[in-house]
Tab-separated table of C-alpha atoms in Angstrom:
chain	number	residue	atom	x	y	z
A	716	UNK	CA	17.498	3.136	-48.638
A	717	UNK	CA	16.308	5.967	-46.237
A	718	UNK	CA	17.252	4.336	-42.937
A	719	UNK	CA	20.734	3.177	-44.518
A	720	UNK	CA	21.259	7.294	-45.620
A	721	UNK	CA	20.127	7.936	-42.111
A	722	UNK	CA	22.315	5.442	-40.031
A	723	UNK	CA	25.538	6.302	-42.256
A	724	UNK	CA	24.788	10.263	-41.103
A	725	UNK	CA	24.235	9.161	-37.569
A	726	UNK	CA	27.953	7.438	-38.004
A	727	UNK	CA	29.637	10.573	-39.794
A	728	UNK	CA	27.908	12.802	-37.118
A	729	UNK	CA	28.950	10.694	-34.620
A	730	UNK	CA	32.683	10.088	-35.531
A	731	UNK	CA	33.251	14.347	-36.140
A	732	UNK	CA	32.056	14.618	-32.189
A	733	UNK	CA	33.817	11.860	-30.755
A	734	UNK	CA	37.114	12.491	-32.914
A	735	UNK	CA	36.753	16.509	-33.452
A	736	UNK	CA	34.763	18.720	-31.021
A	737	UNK	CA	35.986	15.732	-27.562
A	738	UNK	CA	39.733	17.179	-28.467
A	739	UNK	CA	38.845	21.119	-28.919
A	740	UNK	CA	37.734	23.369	-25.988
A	741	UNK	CA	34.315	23.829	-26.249
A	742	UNK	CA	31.899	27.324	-24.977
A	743	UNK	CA	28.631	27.140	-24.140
A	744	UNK	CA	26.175	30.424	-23.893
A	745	UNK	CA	22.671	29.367	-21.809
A	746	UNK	CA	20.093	32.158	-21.538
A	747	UNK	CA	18.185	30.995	-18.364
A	748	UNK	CA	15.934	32.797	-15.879
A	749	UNK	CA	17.172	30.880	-13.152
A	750	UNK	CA	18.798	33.643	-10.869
A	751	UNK	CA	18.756	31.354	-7.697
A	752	UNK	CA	22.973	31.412	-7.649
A	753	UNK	CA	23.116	35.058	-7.691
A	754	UNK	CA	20.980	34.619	-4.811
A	755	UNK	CA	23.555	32.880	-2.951
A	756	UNK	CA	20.519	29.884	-3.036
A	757	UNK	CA	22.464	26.408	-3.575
A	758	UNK	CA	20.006	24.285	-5.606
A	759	UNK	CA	19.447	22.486	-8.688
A	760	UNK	CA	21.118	25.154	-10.806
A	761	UNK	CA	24.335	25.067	-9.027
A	762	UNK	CA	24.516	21.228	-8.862
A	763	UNK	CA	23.721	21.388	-12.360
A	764	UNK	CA	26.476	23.605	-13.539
A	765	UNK	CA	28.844	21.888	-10.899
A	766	UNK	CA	28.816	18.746	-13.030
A	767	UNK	CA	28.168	20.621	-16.515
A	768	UNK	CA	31.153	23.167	-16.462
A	769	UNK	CA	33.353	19.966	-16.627
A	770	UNK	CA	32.213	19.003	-20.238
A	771	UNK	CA	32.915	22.736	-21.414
A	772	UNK	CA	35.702	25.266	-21.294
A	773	UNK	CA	33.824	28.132	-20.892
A	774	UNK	CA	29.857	28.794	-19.778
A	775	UNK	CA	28.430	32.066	-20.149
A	776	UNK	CA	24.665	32.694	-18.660
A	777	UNK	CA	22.633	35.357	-19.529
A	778	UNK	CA	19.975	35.956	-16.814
A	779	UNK	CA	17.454	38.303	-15.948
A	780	UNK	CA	17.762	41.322	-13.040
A	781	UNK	CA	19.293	40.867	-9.547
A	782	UNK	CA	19.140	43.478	-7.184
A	783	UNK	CA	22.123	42.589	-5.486
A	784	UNK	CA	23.966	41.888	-8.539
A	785	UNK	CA	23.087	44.398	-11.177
A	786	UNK	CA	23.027	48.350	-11.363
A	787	UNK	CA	21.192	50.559	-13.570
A	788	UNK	CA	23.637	51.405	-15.692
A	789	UNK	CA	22.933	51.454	-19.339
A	790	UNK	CA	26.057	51.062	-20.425
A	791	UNK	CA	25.825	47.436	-19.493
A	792	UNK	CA	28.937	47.479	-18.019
A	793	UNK	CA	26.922	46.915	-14.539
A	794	UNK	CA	29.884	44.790	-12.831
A	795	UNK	CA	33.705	44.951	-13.548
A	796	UNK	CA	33.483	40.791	-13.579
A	797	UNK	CA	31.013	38.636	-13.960
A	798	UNK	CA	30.057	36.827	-11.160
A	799	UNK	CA	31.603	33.030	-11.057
A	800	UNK	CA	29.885	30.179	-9.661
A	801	UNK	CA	30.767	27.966	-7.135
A	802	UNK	CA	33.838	25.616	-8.850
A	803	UNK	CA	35.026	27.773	-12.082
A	804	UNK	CA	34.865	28.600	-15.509
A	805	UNK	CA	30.833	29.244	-15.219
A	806	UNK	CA	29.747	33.379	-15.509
A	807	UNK	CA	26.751	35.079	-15.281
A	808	UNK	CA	25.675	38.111	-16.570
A	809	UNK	CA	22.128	39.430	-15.536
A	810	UNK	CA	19.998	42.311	-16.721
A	811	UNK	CA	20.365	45.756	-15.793
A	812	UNK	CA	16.838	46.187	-16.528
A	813	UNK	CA	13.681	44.807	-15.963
A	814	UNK	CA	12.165	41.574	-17.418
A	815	UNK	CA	10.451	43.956	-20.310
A	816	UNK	CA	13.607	44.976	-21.960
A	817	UNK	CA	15.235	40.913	-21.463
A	818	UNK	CA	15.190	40.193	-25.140
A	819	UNK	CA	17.248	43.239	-25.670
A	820	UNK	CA	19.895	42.591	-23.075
A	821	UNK	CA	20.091	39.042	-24.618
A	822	UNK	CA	20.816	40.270	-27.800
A	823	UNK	CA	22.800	42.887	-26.541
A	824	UNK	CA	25.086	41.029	-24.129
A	825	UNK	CA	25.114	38.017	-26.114
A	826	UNK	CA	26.396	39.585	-29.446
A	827	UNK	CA	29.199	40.710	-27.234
A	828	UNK	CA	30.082	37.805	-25.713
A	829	UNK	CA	30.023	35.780	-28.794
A	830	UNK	CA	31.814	37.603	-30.884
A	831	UNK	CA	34.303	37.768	-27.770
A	832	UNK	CA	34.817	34.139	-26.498
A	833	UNK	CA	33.050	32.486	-29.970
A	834	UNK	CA	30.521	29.894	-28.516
A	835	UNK	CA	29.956	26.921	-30.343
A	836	UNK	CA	26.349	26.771	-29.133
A	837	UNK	CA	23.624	28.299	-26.741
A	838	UNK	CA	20.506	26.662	-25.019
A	839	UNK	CA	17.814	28.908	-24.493
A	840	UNK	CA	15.435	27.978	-21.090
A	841	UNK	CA	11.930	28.485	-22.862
A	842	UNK	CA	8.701	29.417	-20.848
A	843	UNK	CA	5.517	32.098	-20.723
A	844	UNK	CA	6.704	35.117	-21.385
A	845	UNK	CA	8.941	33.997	-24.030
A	846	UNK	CA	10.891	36.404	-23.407
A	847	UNK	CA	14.202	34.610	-23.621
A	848	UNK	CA	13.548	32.458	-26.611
A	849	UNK	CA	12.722	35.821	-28.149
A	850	UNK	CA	15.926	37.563	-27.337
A	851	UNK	CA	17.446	33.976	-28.271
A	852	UNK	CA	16.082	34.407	-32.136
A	853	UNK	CA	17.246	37.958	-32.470
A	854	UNK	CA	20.652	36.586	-31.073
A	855	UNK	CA	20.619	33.863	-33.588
A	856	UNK	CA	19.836	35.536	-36.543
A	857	UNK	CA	22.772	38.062	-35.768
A	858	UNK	CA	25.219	35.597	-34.919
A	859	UNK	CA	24.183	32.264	-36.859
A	860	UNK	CA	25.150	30.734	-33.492
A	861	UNK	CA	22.699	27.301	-33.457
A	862	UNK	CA	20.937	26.595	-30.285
A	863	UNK	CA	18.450	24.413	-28.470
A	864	UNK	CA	15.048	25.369	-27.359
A	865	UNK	CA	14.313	23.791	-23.901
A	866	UNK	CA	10.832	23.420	-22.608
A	867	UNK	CA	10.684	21.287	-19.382
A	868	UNK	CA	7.012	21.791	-18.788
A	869	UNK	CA	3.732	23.213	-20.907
A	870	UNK	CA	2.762	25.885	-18.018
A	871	UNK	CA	-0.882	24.838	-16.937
A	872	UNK	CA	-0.766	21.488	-18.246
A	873	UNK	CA	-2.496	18.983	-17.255
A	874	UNK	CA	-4.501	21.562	-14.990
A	875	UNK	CA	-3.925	25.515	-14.578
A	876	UNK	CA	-3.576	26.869	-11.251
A	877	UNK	CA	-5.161	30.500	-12.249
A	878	UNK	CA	-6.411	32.562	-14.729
A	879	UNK	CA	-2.466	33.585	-15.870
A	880	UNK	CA	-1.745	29.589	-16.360
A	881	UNK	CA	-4.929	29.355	-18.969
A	882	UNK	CA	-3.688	32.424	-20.830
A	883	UNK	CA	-0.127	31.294	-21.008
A	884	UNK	CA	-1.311	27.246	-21.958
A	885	UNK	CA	-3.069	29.139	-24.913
A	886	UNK	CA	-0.825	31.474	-26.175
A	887	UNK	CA	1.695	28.166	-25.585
A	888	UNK	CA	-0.070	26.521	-28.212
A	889	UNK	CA	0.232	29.054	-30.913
A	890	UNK	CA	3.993	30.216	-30.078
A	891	UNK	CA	5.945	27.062	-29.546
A	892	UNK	CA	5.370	25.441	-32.687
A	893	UNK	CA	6.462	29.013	-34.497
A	894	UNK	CA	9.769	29.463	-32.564
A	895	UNK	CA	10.382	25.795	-32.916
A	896	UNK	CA	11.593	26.851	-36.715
A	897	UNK	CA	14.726	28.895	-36.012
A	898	UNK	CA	16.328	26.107	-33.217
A	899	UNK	CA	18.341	23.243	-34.434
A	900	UNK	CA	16.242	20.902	-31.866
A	901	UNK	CA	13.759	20.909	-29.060
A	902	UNK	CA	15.048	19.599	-25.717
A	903	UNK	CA	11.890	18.280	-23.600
A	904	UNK	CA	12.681	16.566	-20.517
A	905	UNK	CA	10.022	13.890	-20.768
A	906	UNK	CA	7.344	11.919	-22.606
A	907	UNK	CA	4.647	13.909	-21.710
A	908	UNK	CA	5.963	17.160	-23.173
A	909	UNK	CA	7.154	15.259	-26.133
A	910	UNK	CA	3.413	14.228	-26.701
A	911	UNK	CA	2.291	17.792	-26.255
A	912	UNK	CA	4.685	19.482	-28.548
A	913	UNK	CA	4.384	17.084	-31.523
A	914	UNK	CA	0.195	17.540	-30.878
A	915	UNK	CA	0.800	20.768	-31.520
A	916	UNK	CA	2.632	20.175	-34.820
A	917	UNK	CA	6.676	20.031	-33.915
A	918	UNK	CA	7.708	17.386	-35.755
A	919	UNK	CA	8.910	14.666	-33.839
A	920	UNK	CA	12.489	15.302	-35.446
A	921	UNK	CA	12.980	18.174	-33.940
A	922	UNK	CA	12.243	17.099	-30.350
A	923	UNK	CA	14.847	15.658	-27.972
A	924	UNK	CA	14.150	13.354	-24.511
A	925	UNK	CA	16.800	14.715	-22.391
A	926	UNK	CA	16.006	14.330	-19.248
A	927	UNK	CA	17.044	17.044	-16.293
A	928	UNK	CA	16.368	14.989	-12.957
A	929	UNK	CA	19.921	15.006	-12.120
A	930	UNK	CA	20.277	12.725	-8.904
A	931	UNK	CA	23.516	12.909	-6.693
A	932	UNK	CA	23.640	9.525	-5.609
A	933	UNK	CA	26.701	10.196	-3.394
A	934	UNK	CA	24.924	12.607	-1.658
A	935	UNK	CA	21.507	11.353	-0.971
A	936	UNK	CA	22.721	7.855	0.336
A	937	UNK	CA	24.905	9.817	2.604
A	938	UNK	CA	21.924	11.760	4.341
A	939	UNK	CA	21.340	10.184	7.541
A	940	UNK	CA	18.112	9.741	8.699
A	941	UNK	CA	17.187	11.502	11.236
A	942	UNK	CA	14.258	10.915	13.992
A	943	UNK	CA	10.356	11.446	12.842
A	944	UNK	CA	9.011	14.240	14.052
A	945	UNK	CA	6.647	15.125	11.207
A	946	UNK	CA	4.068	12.812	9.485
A	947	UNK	CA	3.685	14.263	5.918
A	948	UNK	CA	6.787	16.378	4.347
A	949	UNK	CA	6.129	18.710	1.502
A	950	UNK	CA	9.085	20.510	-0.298
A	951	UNK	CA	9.118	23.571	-2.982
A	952	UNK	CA	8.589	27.333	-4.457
A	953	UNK	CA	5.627	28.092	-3.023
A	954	UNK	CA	3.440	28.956	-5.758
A	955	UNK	CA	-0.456	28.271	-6.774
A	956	UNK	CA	0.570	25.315	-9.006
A	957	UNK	CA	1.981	23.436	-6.597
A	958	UNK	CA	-1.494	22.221	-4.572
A	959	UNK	CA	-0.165	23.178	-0.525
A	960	UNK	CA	-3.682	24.697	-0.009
A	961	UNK	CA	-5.137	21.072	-1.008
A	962	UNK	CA	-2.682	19.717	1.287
A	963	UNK	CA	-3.501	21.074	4.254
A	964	UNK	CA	-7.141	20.886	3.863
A	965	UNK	CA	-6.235	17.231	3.643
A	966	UNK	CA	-4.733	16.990	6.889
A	967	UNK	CA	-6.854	18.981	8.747
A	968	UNK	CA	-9.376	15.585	8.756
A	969	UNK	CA	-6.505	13.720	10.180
A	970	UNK	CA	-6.431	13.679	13.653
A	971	UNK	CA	-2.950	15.504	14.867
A	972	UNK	CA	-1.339	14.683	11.726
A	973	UNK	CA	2.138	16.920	10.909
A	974	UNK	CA	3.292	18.947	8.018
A	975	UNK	CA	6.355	19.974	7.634
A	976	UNK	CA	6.437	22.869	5.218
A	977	UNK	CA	10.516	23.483	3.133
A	978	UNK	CA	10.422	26.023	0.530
A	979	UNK	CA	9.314	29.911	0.194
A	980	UNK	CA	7.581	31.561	-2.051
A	981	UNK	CA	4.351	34.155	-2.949
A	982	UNK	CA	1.569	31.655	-1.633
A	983	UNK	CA	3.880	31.158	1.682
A	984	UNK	CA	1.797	33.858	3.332
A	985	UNK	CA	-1.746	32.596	2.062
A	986	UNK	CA	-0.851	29.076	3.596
A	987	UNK	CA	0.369	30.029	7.193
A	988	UNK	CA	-3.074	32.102	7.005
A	989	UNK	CA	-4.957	28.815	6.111
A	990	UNK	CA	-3.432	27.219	8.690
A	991	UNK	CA	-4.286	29.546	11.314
A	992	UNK	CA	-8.282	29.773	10.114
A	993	UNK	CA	-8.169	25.993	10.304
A	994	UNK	CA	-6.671	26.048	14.027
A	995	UNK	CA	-3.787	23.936	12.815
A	996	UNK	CA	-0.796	26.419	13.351
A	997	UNK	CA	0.708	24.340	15.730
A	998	UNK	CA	0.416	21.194	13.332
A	999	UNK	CA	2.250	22.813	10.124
A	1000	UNK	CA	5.438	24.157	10.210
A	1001	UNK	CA	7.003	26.589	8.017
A	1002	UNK	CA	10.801	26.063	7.481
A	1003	UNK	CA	11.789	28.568	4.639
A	1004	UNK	CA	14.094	27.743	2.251
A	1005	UNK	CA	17.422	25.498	3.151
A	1006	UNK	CA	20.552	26.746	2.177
A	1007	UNK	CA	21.516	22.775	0.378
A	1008	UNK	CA	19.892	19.533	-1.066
A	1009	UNK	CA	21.183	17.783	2.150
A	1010	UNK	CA	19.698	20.276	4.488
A	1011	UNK	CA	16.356	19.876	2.348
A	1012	UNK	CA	16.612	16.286	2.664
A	1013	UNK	CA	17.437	16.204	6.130
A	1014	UNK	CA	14.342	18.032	6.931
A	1015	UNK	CA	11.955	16.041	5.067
A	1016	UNK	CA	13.118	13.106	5.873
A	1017	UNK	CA	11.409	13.726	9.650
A	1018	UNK	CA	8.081	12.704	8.044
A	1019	UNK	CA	6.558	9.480	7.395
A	1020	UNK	CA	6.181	10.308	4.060
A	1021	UNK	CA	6.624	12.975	1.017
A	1022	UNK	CA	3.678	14.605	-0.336
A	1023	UNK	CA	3.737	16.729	-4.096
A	1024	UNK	CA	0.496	18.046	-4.908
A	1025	UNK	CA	1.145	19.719	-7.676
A	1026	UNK	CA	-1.258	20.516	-11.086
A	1027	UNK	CA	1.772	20.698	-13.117
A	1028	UNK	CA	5.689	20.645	-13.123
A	1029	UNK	CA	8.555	19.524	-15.738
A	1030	UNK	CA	9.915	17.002	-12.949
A	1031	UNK	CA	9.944	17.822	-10.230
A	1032	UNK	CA	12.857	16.759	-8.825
A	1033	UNK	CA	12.295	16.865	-5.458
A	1034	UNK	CA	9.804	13.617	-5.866
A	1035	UNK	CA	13.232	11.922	-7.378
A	1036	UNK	CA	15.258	12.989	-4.467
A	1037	UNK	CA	13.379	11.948	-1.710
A	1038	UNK	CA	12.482	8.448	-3.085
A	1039	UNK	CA	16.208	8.752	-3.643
A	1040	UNK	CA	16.594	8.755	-0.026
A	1041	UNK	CA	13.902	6.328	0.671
A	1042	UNK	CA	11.103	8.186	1.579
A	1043	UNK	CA	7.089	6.904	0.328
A	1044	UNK	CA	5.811	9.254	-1.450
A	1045	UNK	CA	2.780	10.749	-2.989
A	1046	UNK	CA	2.194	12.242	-5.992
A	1047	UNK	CA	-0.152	14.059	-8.486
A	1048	UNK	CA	0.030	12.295	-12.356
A	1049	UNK	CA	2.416	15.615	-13.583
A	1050	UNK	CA	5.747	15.770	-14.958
A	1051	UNK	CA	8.019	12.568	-15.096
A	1052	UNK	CA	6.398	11.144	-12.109
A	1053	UNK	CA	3.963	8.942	-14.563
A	1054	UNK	CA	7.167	7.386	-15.843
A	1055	UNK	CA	8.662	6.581	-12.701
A	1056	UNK	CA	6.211	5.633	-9.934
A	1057	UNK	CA	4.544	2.693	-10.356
A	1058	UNK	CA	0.935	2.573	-8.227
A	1059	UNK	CA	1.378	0.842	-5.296
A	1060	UNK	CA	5.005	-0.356	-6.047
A	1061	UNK	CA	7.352	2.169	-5.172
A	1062	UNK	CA	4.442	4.638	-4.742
A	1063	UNK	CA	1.065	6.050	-4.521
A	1064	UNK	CA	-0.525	8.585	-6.708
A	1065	UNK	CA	-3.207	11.161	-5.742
A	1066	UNK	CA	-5.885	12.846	-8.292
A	1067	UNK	CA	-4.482	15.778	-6.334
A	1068	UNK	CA	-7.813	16.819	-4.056
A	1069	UNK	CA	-8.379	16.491	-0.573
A	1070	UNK	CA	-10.209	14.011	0.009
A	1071	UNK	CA	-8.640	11.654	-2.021
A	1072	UNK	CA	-5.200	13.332	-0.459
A	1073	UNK	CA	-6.955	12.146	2.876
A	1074	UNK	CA	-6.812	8.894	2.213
A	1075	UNK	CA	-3.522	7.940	1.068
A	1076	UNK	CA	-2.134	9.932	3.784
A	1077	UNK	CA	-4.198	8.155	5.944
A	1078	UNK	CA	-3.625	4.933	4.329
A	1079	UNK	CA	0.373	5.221	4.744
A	1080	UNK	CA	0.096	5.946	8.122
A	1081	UNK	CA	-1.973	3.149	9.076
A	1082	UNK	CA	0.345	0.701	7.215
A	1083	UNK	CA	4.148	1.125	8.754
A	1084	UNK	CA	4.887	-2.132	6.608
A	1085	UNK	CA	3.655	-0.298	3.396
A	1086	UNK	CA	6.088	2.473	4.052
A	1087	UNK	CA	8.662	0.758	4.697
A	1088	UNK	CA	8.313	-1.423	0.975
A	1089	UNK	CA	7.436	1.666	-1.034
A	1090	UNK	CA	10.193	3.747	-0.022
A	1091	UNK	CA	13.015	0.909	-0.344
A	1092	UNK	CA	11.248	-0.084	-4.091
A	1093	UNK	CA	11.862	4.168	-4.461
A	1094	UNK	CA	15.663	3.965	-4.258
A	1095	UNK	CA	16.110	2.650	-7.432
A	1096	UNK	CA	15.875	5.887	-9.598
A	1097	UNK	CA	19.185	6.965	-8.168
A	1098	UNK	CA	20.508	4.307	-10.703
A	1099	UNK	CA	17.943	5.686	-13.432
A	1100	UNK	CA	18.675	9.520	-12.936
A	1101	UNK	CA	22.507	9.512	-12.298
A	1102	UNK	CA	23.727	13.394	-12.190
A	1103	UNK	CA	26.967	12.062	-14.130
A	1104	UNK	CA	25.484	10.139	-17.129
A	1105	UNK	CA	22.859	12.182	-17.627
A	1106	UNK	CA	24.696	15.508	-17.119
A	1107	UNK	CA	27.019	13.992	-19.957
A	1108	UNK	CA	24.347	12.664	-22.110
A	1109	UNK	CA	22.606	16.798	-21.613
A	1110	UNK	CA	26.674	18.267	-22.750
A	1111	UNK	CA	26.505	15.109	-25.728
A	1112	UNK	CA	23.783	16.549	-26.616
A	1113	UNK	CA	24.255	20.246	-26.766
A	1114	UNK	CA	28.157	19.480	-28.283
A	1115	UNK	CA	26.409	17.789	-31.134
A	1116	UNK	CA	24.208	20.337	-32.360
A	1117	UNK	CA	27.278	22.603	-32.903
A	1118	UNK	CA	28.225	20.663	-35.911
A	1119	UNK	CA	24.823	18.958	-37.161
A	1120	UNK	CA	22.825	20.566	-40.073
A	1121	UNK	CA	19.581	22.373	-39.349
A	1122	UNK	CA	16.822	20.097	-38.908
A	1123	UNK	CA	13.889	19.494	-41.902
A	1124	UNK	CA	10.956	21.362	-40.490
């Protein structure tokens, strides 16, 4: 009698979406610390919203402080239009203040823009400090708007890379499961976080697989290869978590080997010095960030191989884009990458130190054959993480919760 109840709401719910909210203009509000298009930084963001903005009339992000963006005033009325991004109806509208005071500009700024353009429904990017699903509950219970929580990774999980990770894992624990309560649903982004979340007592109602590994298919069958001048590739924000340190210790054993080095970040400086006190300077390069995914691509596809070290992540997606494009890869048991590599198939995992590092690098460059089979097994998740279904399925997803009832607790 309960699963009949249950499949004749799933039917009403899903006739009012596909008959109702498909033919009405629909506004989304996302409160996201991702500032990297205010930056002028063309990356997973801006493909993102590229794709996203076509499933809604109107998207209004909320974001913390830019320098070159926002002013002091405390007026709020820091820019006489918000700043578009690439390809339309998409604004953003960072802080004037520091990250402190973020819950107050989201309440702030978002009361005004709801009660100005009427969103149907907000998702709220969720991580240590909280601060946004904070402001996110004030915003709520002043506008009744509903909204999605959205945690793509437990910071410090499986392993912390500091003393900061530990604390924020803990307090995680405690603070998740509370401001679970006020969302309409929980959007994870794989099973791992899933697992996590209803250990910690969200009930498994509440939590939607939604993945975010949006793969431009186009794009990354169109990169062309370009001539190896590198034999291990390693691609990110360069920050404690994501194991660099580990992976040039690694290759310091191998005789000559090549890193290629695409990404920036706080630990950037700390590396190049490891480097030089390991007289490798002239065997790791630092490129910086790249301005596109096909410049990224481009560059690590002159290696034999991709390397991700990392001791935790949500995705990442850069392991999905370069066995997009081919490439063998390695990879620490974090994030999706447990669902999608298979040892030994389509690629190799690492426990993530260096010896063990060592010898998979070592083993894939003994083994041009192995190479070769791994990275042509990798190309099929450009079929599994399609930027336009799942980018649709993400917008389904959101659209829906504008007319469902809150969730039991």
């Amino acid at each position: 009698m309960r699963s009949s109840l249950s499949n004749y709401a799933r039917r009403i719910s899903e006739y009012l979406f596909n008959n109702l909210l498909r033919s009405s203009p629909m506004k989304l509000l996302m409160i996201s610390g991702d500032r990297s298009i205010l930056k002028r930084q063309q990356g997973a963001f801006w493909y993102t919203l590229q794709e996203l903005r076509k499933h809604w009339d109107r998207i209004d992000v909320i974001c913390p402080f830019v320098p070159a963006v926002s002013s002091g005033s405390a007026s709020g009325n820091h820019a006489p239009n918000p700043a578009p991004s690439p390809g339309g109806q998409v604004y953003f509208h960072p802080s004037p203040y520091g990250l402190f005071l973020q819950p107050l500009w989201i309440l702030r700024k978002g009361t005004a823009l709801i009660r100005e353009h009427h969103h149907d429904v907000m998702t709220v990017h969720e991580y240590p400090p909280f601060y946004n699903g904070i402001g996110a509950l004030l915003l709520a219970r002043r506008t009744s708007i509903p909204y999605a929580l959205e945690v793509h990774h437990i910071v410090g999980f499986p392993q912390a890379a500091n003393m900061w990770e530990r604390i924020a894992r803990m307090f995680s624990r405690f603070y998740l499961p509370w401001s679970v309560g006020a969302a309409r649903a929980v959007r994870v982004v794989n099973a791992t976080v899933k697992a996590i979340l209803e250990g910690w007592g969200v009930p498994a109602s509440r939590i939607a697989v939604v993945p975010s590994f949006y793969l431009d298919s186009t794009l990354l069958k169109s990169v062309p290869r370009p001539p190896i001048a590198y034999d291990v590739s390693f691609c990110g924000r360069l920050v404690p978590n994501k194991g660099l340190r580990t992976v040039i210790q690694a290759l310091k054993a191998i005789p000559d080997g090549r890193l290629l080095v695409v990404g920036d970040g706080p630990e950037r400086g700390p590396c190049e010095a490891l480097a030089r006190a390991l007289k490798m300077e002239n065997r790791v390069t630092f490129l910086g960030w790249l301005p596109t995914i096909e410049a990224a691509m481009g560059a690590i596809m002159t290696a034999r191989m991709f390397v991700m070290n990392s001791l935790s992540e949500g995705g990442p997606r850069v392991v999905l884009e370069a066995m997009g494009c081919g490439m063998p890869v390695i990879a620490t048991r974090v994030g999706v990458v447990p669902e999608v590599i298979q040892n030994g198939i389509n690629g190799l995992f690492t426990s993530g130190d260096a010896p063990d590092l060592e010898a998979k690098i070592r083993l894939l460059l003994s083994d041009d054959a192995m190479r070769d089979r791994l990275g042509n097994a990798a190309r099929a998740v450009l079929d599994r993480f399609d930027r336009t279904k799942l980018i649709a399925d993400y917008a389904a997803f959101l659209q829906g919760l504008s007319v469902a009832p809150p969730s039991a607790s």
